[in-house]
Structure formats: C-alpha cells, structure tokens
Short mmCIF file of C-alpha atoms in Angstrom, two decimals:
data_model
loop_
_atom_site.label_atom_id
_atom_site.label_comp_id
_atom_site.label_asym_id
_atom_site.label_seq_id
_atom_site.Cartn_x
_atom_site.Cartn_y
_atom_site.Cartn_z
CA UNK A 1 221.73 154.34 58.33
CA UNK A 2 225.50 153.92 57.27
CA UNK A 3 226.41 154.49 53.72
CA UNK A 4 225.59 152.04 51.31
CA UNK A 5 229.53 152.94 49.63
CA UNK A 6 232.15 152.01 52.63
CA UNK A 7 234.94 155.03 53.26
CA UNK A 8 237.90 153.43 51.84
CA UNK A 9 239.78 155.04 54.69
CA UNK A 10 236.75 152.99 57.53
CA UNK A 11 237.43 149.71 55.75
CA UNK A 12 240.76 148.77 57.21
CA UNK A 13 240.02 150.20 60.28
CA UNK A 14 237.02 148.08 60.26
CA UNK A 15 239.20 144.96 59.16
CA UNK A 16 241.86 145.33 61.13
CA UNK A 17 239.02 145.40 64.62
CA UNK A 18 237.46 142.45 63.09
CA UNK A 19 240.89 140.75 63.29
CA UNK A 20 241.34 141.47 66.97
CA UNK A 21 237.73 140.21 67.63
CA UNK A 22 237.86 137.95 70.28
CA UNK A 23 240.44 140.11 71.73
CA UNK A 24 238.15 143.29 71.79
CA UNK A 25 234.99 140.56 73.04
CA UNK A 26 236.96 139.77 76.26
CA UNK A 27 237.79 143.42 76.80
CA UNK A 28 234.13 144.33 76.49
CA UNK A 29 232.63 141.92 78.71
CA UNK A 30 234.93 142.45 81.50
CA UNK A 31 233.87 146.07 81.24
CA UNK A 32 230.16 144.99 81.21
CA UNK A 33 230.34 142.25 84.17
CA UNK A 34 232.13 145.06 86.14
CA UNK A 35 229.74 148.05 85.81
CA UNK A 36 226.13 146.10 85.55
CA UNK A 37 225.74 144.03 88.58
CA UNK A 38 222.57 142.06 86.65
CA UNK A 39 225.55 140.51 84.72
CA UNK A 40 227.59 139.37 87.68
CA UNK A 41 224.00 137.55 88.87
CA UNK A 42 224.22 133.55 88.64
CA UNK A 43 221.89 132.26 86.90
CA UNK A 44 220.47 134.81 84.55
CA UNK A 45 222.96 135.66 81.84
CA UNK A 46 225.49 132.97 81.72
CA UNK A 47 228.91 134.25 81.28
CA UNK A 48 229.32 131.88 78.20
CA UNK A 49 226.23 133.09 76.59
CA UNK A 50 227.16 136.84 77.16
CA UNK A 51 230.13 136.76 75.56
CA UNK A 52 228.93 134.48 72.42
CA UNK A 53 226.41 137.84 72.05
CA UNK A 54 228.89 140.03 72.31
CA UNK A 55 230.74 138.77 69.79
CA UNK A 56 228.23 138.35 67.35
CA UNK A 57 227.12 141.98 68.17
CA UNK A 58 230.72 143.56 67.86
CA UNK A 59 231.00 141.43 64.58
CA UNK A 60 227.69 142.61 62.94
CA UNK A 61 228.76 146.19 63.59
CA UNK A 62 232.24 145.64 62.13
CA UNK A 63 230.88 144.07 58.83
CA UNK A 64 228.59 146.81 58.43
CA UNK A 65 231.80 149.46 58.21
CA UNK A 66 233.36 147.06 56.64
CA UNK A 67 231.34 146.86 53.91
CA UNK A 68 228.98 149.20 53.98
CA UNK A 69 225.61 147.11 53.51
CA UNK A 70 222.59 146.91 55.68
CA UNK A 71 222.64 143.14 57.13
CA UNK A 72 219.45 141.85 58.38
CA UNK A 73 219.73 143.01 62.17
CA UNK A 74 219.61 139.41 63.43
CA UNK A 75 222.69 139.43 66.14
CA UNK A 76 220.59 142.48 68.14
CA UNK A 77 217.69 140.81 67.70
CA UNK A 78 218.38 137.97 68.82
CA UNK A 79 220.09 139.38 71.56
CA UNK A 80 216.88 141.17 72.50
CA UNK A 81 214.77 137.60 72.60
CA UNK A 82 217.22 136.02 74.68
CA UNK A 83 217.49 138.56 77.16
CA UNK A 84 214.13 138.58 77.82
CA UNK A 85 213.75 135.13 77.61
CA UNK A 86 216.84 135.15 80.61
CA UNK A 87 214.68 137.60 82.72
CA UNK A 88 217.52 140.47 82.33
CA UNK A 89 215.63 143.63 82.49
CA UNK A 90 215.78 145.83 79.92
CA UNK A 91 217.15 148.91 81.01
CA UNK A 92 220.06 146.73 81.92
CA UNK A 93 220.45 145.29 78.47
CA UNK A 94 220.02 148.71 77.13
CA UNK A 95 222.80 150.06 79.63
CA UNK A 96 225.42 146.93 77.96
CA UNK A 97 224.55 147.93 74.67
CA UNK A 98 225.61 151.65 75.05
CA UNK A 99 228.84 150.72 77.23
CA UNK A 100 229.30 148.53 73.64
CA UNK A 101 228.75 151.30 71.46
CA UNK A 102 231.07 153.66 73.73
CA UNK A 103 233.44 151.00 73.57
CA UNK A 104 233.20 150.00 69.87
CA UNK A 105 233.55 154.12 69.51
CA UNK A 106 236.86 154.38 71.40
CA UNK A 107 238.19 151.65 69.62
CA UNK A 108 237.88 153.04 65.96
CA UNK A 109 239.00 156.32 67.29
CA UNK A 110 242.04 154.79 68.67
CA UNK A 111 243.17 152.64 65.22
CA UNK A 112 242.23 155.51 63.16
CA UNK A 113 244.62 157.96 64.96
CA UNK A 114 247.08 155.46 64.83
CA UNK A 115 246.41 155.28 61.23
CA UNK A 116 246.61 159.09 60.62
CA UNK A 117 244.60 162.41 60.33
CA UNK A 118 242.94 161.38 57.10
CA UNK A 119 242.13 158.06 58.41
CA UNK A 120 240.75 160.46 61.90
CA UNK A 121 239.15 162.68 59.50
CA UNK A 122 237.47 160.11 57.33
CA UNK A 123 236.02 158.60 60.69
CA UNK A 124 234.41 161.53 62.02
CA UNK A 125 233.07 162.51 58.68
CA UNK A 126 231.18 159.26 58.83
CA UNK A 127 230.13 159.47 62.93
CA UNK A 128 226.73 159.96 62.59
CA UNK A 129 226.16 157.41 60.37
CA UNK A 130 227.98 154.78 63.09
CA UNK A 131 225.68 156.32 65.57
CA UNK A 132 221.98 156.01 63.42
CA UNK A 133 223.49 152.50 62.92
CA UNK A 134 223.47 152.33 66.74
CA UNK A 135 220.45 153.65 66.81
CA UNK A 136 219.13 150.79 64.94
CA UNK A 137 220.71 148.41 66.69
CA UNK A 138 219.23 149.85 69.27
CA UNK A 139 215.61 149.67 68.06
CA UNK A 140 215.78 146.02 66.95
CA UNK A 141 216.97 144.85 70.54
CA UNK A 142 213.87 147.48 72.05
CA UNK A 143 211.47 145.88 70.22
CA UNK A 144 212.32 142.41 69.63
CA UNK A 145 212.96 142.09 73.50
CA UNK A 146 209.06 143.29 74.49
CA UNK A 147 207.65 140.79 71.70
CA UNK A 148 209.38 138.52 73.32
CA UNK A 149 208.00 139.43 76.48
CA UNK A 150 204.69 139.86 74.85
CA UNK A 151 204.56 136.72 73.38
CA UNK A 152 205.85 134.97 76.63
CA UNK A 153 202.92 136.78 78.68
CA UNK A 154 200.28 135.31 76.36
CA UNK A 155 201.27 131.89 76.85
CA UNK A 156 201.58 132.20 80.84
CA UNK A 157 197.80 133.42 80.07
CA UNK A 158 197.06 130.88 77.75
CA UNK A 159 198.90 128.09 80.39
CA UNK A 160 197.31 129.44 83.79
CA UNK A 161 194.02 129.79 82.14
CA UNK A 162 194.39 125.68 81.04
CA UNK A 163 195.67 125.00 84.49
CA UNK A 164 192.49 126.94 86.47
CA UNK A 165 190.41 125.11 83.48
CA UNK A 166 191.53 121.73 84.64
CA UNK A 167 190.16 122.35 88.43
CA UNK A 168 187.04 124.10 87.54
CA UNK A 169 186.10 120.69 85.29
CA UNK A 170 187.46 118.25 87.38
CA UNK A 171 190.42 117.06 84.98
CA UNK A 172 193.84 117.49 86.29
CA UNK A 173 194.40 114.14 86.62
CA UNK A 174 195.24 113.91 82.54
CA UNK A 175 198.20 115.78 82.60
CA UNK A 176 198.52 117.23 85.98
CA UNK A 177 197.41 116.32 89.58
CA UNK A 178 195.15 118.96 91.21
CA UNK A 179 198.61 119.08 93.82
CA UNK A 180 200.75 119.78 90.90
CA UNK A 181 198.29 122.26 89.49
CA UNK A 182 198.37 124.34 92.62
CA UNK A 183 201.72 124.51 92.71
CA UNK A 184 201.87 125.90 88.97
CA UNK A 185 199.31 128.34 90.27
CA UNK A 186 201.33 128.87 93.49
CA UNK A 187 198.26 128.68 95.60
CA UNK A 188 198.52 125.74 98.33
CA UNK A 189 196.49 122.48 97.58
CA UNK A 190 194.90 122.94 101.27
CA UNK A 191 193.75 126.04 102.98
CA UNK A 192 190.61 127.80 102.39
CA UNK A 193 189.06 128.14 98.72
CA UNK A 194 186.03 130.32 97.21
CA UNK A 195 184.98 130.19 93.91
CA UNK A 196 183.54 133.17 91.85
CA UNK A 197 181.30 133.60 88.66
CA UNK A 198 180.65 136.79 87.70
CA UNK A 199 178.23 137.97 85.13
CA UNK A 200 180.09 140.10 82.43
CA UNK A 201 178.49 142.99 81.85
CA UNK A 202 179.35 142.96 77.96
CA UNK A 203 181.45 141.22 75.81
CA UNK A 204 184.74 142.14 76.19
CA UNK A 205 184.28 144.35 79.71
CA UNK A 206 186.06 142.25 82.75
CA UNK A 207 183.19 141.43 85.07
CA UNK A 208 184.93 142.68 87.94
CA UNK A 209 187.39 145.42 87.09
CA UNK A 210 190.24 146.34 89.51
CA UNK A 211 189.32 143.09 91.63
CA UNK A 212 192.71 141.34 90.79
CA UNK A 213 195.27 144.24 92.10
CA UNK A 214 193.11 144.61 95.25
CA UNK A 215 193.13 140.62 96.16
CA UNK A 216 197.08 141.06 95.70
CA UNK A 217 197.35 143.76 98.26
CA UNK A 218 195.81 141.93 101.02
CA UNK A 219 197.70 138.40 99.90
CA UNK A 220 194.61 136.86 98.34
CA UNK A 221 195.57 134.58 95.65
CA UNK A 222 193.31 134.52 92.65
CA UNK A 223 193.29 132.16 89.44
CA UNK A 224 190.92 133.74 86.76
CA UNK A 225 189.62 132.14 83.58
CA UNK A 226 187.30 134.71 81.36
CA UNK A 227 184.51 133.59 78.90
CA UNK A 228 182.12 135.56 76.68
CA UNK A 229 179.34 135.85 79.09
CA UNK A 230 181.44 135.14 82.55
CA UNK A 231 184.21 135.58 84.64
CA UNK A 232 185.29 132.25 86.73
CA UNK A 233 187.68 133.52 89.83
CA UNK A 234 189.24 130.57 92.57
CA UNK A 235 190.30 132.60 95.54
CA UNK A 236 192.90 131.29 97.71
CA UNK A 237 192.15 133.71 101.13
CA UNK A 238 194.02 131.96 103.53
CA UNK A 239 193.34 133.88 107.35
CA UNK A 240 190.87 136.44 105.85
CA UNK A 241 187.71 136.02 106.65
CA UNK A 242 185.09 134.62 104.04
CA UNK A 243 182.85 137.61 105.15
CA UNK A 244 185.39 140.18 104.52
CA UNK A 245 186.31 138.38 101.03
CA UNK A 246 182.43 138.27 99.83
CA UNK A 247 182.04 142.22 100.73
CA UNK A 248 185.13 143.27 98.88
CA UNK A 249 183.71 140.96 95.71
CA UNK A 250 180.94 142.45 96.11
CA UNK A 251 182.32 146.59 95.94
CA UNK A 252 183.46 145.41 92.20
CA UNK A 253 180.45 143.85 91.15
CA UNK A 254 178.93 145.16 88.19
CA UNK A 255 176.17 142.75 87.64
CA UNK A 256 175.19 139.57 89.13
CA UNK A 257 178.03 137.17 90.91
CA UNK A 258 177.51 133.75 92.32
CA UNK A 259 179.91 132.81 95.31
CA UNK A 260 180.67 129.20 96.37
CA UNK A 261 180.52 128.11 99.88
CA UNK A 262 184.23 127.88 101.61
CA UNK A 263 186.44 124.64 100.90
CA UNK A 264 189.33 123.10 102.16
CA UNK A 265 191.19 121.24 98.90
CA UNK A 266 192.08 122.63 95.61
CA UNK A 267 190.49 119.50 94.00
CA UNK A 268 186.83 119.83 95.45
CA UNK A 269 186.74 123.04 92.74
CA UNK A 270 184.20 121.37 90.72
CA UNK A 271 181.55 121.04 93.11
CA UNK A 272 182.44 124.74 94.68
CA UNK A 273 181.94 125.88 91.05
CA UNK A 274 178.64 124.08 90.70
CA UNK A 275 177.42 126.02 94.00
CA UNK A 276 178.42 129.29 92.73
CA UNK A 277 177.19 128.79 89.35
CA UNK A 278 173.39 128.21 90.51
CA UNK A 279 174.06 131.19 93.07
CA UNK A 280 173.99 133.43 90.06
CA UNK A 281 172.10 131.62 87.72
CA UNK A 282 169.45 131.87 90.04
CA UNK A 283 169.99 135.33 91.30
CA UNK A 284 167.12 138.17 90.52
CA UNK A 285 167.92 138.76 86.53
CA UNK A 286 168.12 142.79 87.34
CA UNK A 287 170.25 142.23 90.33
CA UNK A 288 173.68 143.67 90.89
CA UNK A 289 175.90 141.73 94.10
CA UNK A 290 176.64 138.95 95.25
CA UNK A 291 174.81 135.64 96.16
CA UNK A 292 176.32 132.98 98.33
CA UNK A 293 175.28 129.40 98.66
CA UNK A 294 175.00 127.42 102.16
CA UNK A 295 176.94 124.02 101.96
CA UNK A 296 174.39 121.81 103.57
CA UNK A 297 172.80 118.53 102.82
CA UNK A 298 169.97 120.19 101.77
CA UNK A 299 171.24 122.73 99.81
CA UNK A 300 173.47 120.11 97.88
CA UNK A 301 170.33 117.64 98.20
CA UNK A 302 168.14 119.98 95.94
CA UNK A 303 171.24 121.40 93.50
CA UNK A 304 171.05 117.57 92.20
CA UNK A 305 168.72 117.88 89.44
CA UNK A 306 166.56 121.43 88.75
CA UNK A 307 163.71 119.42 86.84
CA UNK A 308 163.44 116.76 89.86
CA UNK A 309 163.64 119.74 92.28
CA UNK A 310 160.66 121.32 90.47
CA UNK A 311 158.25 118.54 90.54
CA UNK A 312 159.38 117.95 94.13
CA UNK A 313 158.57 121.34 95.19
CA UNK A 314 155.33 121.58 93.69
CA UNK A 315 153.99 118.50 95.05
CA UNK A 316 154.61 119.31 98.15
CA UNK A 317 153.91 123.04 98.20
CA UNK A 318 151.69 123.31 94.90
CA UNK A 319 148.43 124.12 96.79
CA UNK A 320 150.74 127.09 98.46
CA UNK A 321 152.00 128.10 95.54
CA UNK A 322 148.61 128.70 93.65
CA UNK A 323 147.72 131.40 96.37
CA UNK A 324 147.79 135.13 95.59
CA UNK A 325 151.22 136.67 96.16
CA UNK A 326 150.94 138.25 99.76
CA UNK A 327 149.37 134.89 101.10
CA UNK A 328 151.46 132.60 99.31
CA UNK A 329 154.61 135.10 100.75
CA UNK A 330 153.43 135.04 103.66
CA UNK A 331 153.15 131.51 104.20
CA UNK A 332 156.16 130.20 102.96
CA UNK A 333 157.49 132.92 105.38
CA UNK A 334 156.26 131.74 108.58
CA UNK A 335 156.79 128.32 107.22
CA UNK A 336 160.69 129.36 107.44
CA UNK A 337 160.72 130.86 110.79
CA UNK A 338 159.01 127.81 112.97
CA UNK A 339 161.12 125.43 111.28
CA UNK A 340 164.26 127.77 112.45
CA UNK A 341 162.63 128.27 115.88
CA UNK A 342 162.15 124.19 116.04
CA UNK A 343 158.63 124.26 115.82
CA UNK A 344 158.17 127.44 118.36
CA UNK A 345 155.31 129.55 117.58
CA UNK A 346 156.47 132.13 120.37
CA UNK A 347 159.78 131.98 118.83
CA UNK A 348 158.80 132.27 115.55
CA UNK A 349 156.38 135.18 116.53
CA UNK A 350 159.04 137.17 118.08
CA UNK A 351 161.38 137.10 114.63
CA UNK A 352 158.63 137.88 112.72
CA UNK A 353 157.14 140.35 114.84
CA UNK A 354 153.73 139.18 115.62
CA UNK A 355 151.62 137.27 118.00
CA UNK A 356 152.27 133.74 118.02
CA UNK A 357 148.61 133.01 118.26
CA UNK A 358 149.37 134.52 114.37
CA UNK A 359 151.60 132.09 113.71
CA UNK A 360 150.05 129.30 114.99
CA UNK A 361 147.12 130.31 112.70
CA UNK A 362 149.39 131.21 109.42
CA UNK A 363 150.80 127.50 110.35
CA UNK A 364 147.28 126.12 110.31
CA UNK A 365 146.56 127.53 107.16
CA UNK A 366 149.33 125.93 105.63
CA UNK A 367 149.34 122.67 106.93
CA UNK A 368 145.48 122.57 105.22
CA UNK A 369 147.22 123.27 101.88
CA UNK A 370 149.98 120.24 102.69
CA UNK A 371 149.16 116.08 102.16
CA UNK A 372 150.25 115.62 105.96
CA UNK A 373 150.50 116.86 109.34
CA UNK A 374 152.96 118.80 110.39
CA UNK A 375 153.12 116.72 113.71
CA UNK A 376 154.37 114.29 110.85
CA UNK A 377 158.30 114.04 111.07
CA UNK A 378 158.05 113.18 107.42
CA UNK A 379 155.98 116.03 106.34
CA UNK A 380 157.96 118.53 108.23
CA UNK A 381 160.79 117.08 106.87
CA UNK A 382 159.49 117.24 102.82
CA UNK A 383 158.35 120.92 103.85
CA UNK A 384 162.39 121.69 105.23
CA UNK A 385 163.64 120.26 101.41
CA UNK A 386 160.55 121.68 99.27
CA UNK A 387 161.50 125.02 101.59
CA UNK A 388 165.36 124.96 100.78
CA UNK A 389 164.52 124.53 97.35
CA UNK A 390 162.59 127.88 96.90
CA UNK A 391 165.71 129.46 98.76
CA UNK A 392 168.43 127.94 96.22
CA UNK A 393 166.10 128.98 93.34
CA UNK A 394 163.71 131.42 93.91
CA UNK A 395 161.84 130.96 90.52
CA UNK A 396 160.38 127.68 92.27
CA UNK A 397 158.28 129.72 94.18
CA UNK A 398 156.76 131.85 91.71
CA UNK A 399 152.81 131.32 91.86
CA UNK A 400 150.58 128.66 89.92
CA UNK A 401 148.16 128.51 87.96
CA UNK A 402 145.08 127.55 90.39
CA UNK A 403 143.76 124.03 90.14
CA UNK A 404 139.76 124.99 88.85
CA UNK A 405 138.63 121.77 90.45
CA UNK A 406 140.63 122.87 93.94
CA UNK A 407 137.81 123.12 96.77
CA UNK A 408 136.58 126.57 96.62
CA UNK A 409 137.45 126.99 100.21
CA UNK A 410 141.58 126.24 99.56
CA UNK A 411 141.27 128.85 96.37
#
C-alpha cells in the first residue's frame, strides 16, 4: 500500500501527470490497441469505452500519489465488471493493465528526472509502494472480473433452467414460443428429441455425472433442469441413432432413468416427459438403467389414468392374476407371444421354445380364466390393452388375493 503521508517531492510529479491526463490517455491506448489484438476486435471493447477506463484508471492512480490516501478501488473495479461483462478475456485485460502500469512507470520516471536527482531519488525511494498499489489494482480488477463472471453464469443457469422449465410443462407460450425457446437453447425446434429423468442418487449428487461433456463431444445438445430427487435432460441427437443415445445414458446411470420415446417438435416435450416419467416411476425400485417407453396407441391409451388402468386390468385379467407366481408368469407370457405371432401357436411355440400343442394348451387355460373367447375380436382386443398395461407398469401384474368363492377348479 502507498504511504498514507505523500513525498512532497511525488506530489508535483503526480500533479503535473494529472494535468496532461487526457494527453497521457490517448498515448496509452494507442499503445494498448496496437499490442493486444482483443482491443482492435469490433464489437467487444468499444474504443470509446476503453479510453473512458483508461482515464479513470490513470486518474485513480495519480490521486493516490497525489495525495497519498487509499481511495475506494472503484475505477479497477469497475473496469474488471465491464470487461467481463464485454466478453474480453482476462488474461487480455490483465496484459492492458501491466502495459498501463509500465507506462504510468515511465512516465513518472521521465518528469522526475526532468525535475532533478532529488525529485529521481524521492521516486525510487517510494517504488515499491507504486508497485503494491499496482498490485492492488491488480487484485480488485482479478476478482471483481470472475464475480462478475460468476454472477453472470448463475443467471444463464437460472435463465436456461426457466427456459427448459417452460417446455417440460407445456408453458412457453406466456412469455416465449416453444420456437423462440429453442432458439435461446440453440437446439432446433424440429429434428429428433428424447427426454430423460434420472433418479438422483442423493441430494445434491448429479444423477448422471460426466453425461453433459460426453453429449458435447459427439454434438448432442442437452438442456438440463435438476430437482431434489431428479434430473430432467431434453436431448437434441440429431443423426445419432436413438439406440446409440439410450446405451451411452445408460453407461452413466447410477440409479433408475426413464427415457421418452423419440419426437419430432420441441413443443410435444410435455407428453415425451410424461412417457419418461412413468418409464422410471415404474421401473423395478432396486434397478439401476434405463427404461424406454413404446409410443403407441396403446401404450399412450393406458398412461391416461393409473387408477382407471388398474381396475381395467384386473377385470379383465383378475382371475390370472390370483394364480401362483410361475402360472400366473407363465400365462401372461404366452398370452404375449400369440398375440405377437397373430394368433400362431407354432409361432408362438418356436419364440418360446416349446411345442405349440403347449401353447395351445397354456392359451386354453387362460381363456377359462377370461369373460370371453379369444375367437372374440373384442376379447382379444381387451387382453392386447389389459396386456400393455402390465408392460407400462409392471406392479399391475403383481398377484391377487384369490377370490374364496372362485370355483375350486380356477383356484
């Protein structure tokens, strides 16, 4: 820090700079445009602005010789906000502010040689102290210019987490179109879309660590919003492929993650986020990976209401249901393979590896245990939904409690 006292032998010196100040300004940014190209840029640091801060820098210095008292260091500190603020970096601002110190320098040693060898003397007696005072100067811009940046990072955070807020709930339209939201994001509005929800581990631990810098190397743009208990990812994958996307998801999975089916338009999020949310809602509670959706009628068909679903699947399937666990598995098993083989017991056999005499049987079982025939369009078509269901949530197909008044043959 300078001396508190001024060196009546500084104080003219001092005076007589502060008098050529807008002299000694023009000298100094000429000297800075022509050594730090980020100055000669258009468009960052205005050549207006740069010499306003350089004269409010040279003239803070000054006063401080002059007399000797330690200002408030409000001209580097403000210099620091605005550079950041500008997007100079700062090892560039850094760079000016020694070429002004060097200069600053020079300048006293020139007037005080002109002045005399006391007036010489006198200034390098007090060098160091012009140097700590520097040093400060120094400091202040340091530190106000990364709390700048700081502050400036949170509310990008704070914005692009609003913006990827307004698509997951549907509500752009208040403020922003889902269009105008993408291009904030700088994803495109069309293309291909998957959204994430990720289980977080424990509060405060990202749900899928490392995730982000990975999706950037391959050109996978990614919008993230974070809560206490999950981590809400839109993906914007453009030519990959939606089976390489899910396997890399899933190698930084720490717990359970739900994965929407593919869309085309950044303002069908909602109902992609819906989808992935019931993919790990419903996932096996110990599970660690991913589970993705199917977008089909049916799928969306039984998503529609999980109490309506419930009752649906137990009427049709509740005499299945109150079987003992291999039966009841092995039922609803078969069931699924002859409705993918289109009601082909050979087919069906030959997926599930058995005779289709056995599945012709397994399929008579059922149908006992269903209110209509299975040569019934409409009761094939109830089994399909009731079928889906248990697929979308597996907890609907847990066993029942047997009906005691159930014919002791069905039990």
């Amino acid at each position: 820090m300078p001396r508190s006292v001024p060196d009546s032998l500084i104080v003219p010196i001092a005076n007589g700079l502060s008098g050529r100040l807008d002299e000694l300004t023009d000298d100094l940014v000429g000297r800075i445009v022509d050594e730090i190209e980020i100055y000669r840029e258009p468009g960052v640091v205005p050549r207006a602005e740069l010499r306003r801060s350089v004269r409010s820098n040279l003239e803070y210095m000054l006063h401080r010789l002059a007399h000797g008292r330690a200002l408030e260091l409000l001209a580097p500190r403000s210099t620091g906000r605005e550079r950041a603020g500008q997007g100079a970096p700062l090892p560039e601002v850094l760079r000016a502010f020694r070429l002004g110190s060097a200069f600053l320098w020079q300048r006293l040693l020139d007037s005080a040689r002109a002045s005399g060898q006391c007036s010489l003397d006198a200034l390098l007696t007090v060098a160091t102290d012009i140097w700590a005072m520097a040093d400060d100067y120094s400091t202040a811009l340091t530190e106000s210019y990364r709390a700048a940046v700081g502050e400036a990072m949170i509310l990008a955070d704070r914005r692009r987490s609003a913006l990827v807020a307004a698509l997951l709930n549907g509500r752009s339209g208040e403020n922003h179109t889902a269009w105008e939201i993408a291009k904030l994001l700088d994803m495109p509005y069309d293309g291909l879309f998957l959204v994430v929800v990720a289980e977080t581990p424990e509060l405060g631990r990202p749900a899928l660590p490392g995730l982000e810098e990975r999706l950037r190397a391959l050109d996978v743009a990614s919008a993230w919003r974070t809560g206490p208990e999950h981590e809400i990812v839109i993906l914007s994958y453009g030519r990959r492929r939606t089976d390489e996307i899910r396997s890399l998801v899933a190698k930084f999975a720490s717990a359970r993650v739900g994965m929407s089916p593919p869309y085309s338009r950044l303002d069908r999020t909602p109902r992609a986020l819906r989808f992935a949310k019931i993919a790990v809602e419903t996932f096996e509670s110990d599970a660690t990976g991913v589970r993705q959706l199917p977008d089909t009628p049916m799928a969306e068909l039984v998503m529609g209401n999980l109490d309506t679903t419930r009752r649906f699947v137990r009427r049709v399937l509740g005499r299945v249901l109150t079987m003992a666990d291999d039966d009841r598995s092995t039922l609803i098993t078969t069931a699924e393979a002859w409705l993918n083989a289109r009601s082909s017991a050979a087919e069906a056999g030959r997926v599930l590896y058995c005779h289709e005499n056995t599945v012709r049987y397994r399929m008579r079982r059922l149908e006992e245990r269903l209110d209509g025939d299975l040569d019934d369009p409409a009761t094939v078509a109830e089994l399909a939904a009731a079928l889906q269901a248990i697929r979308t949530f597996p907890e609907l197909g847990a066993r029942l409690t047997p009906d005691p008044f159930e014919d002791a043959n069905d039990r």
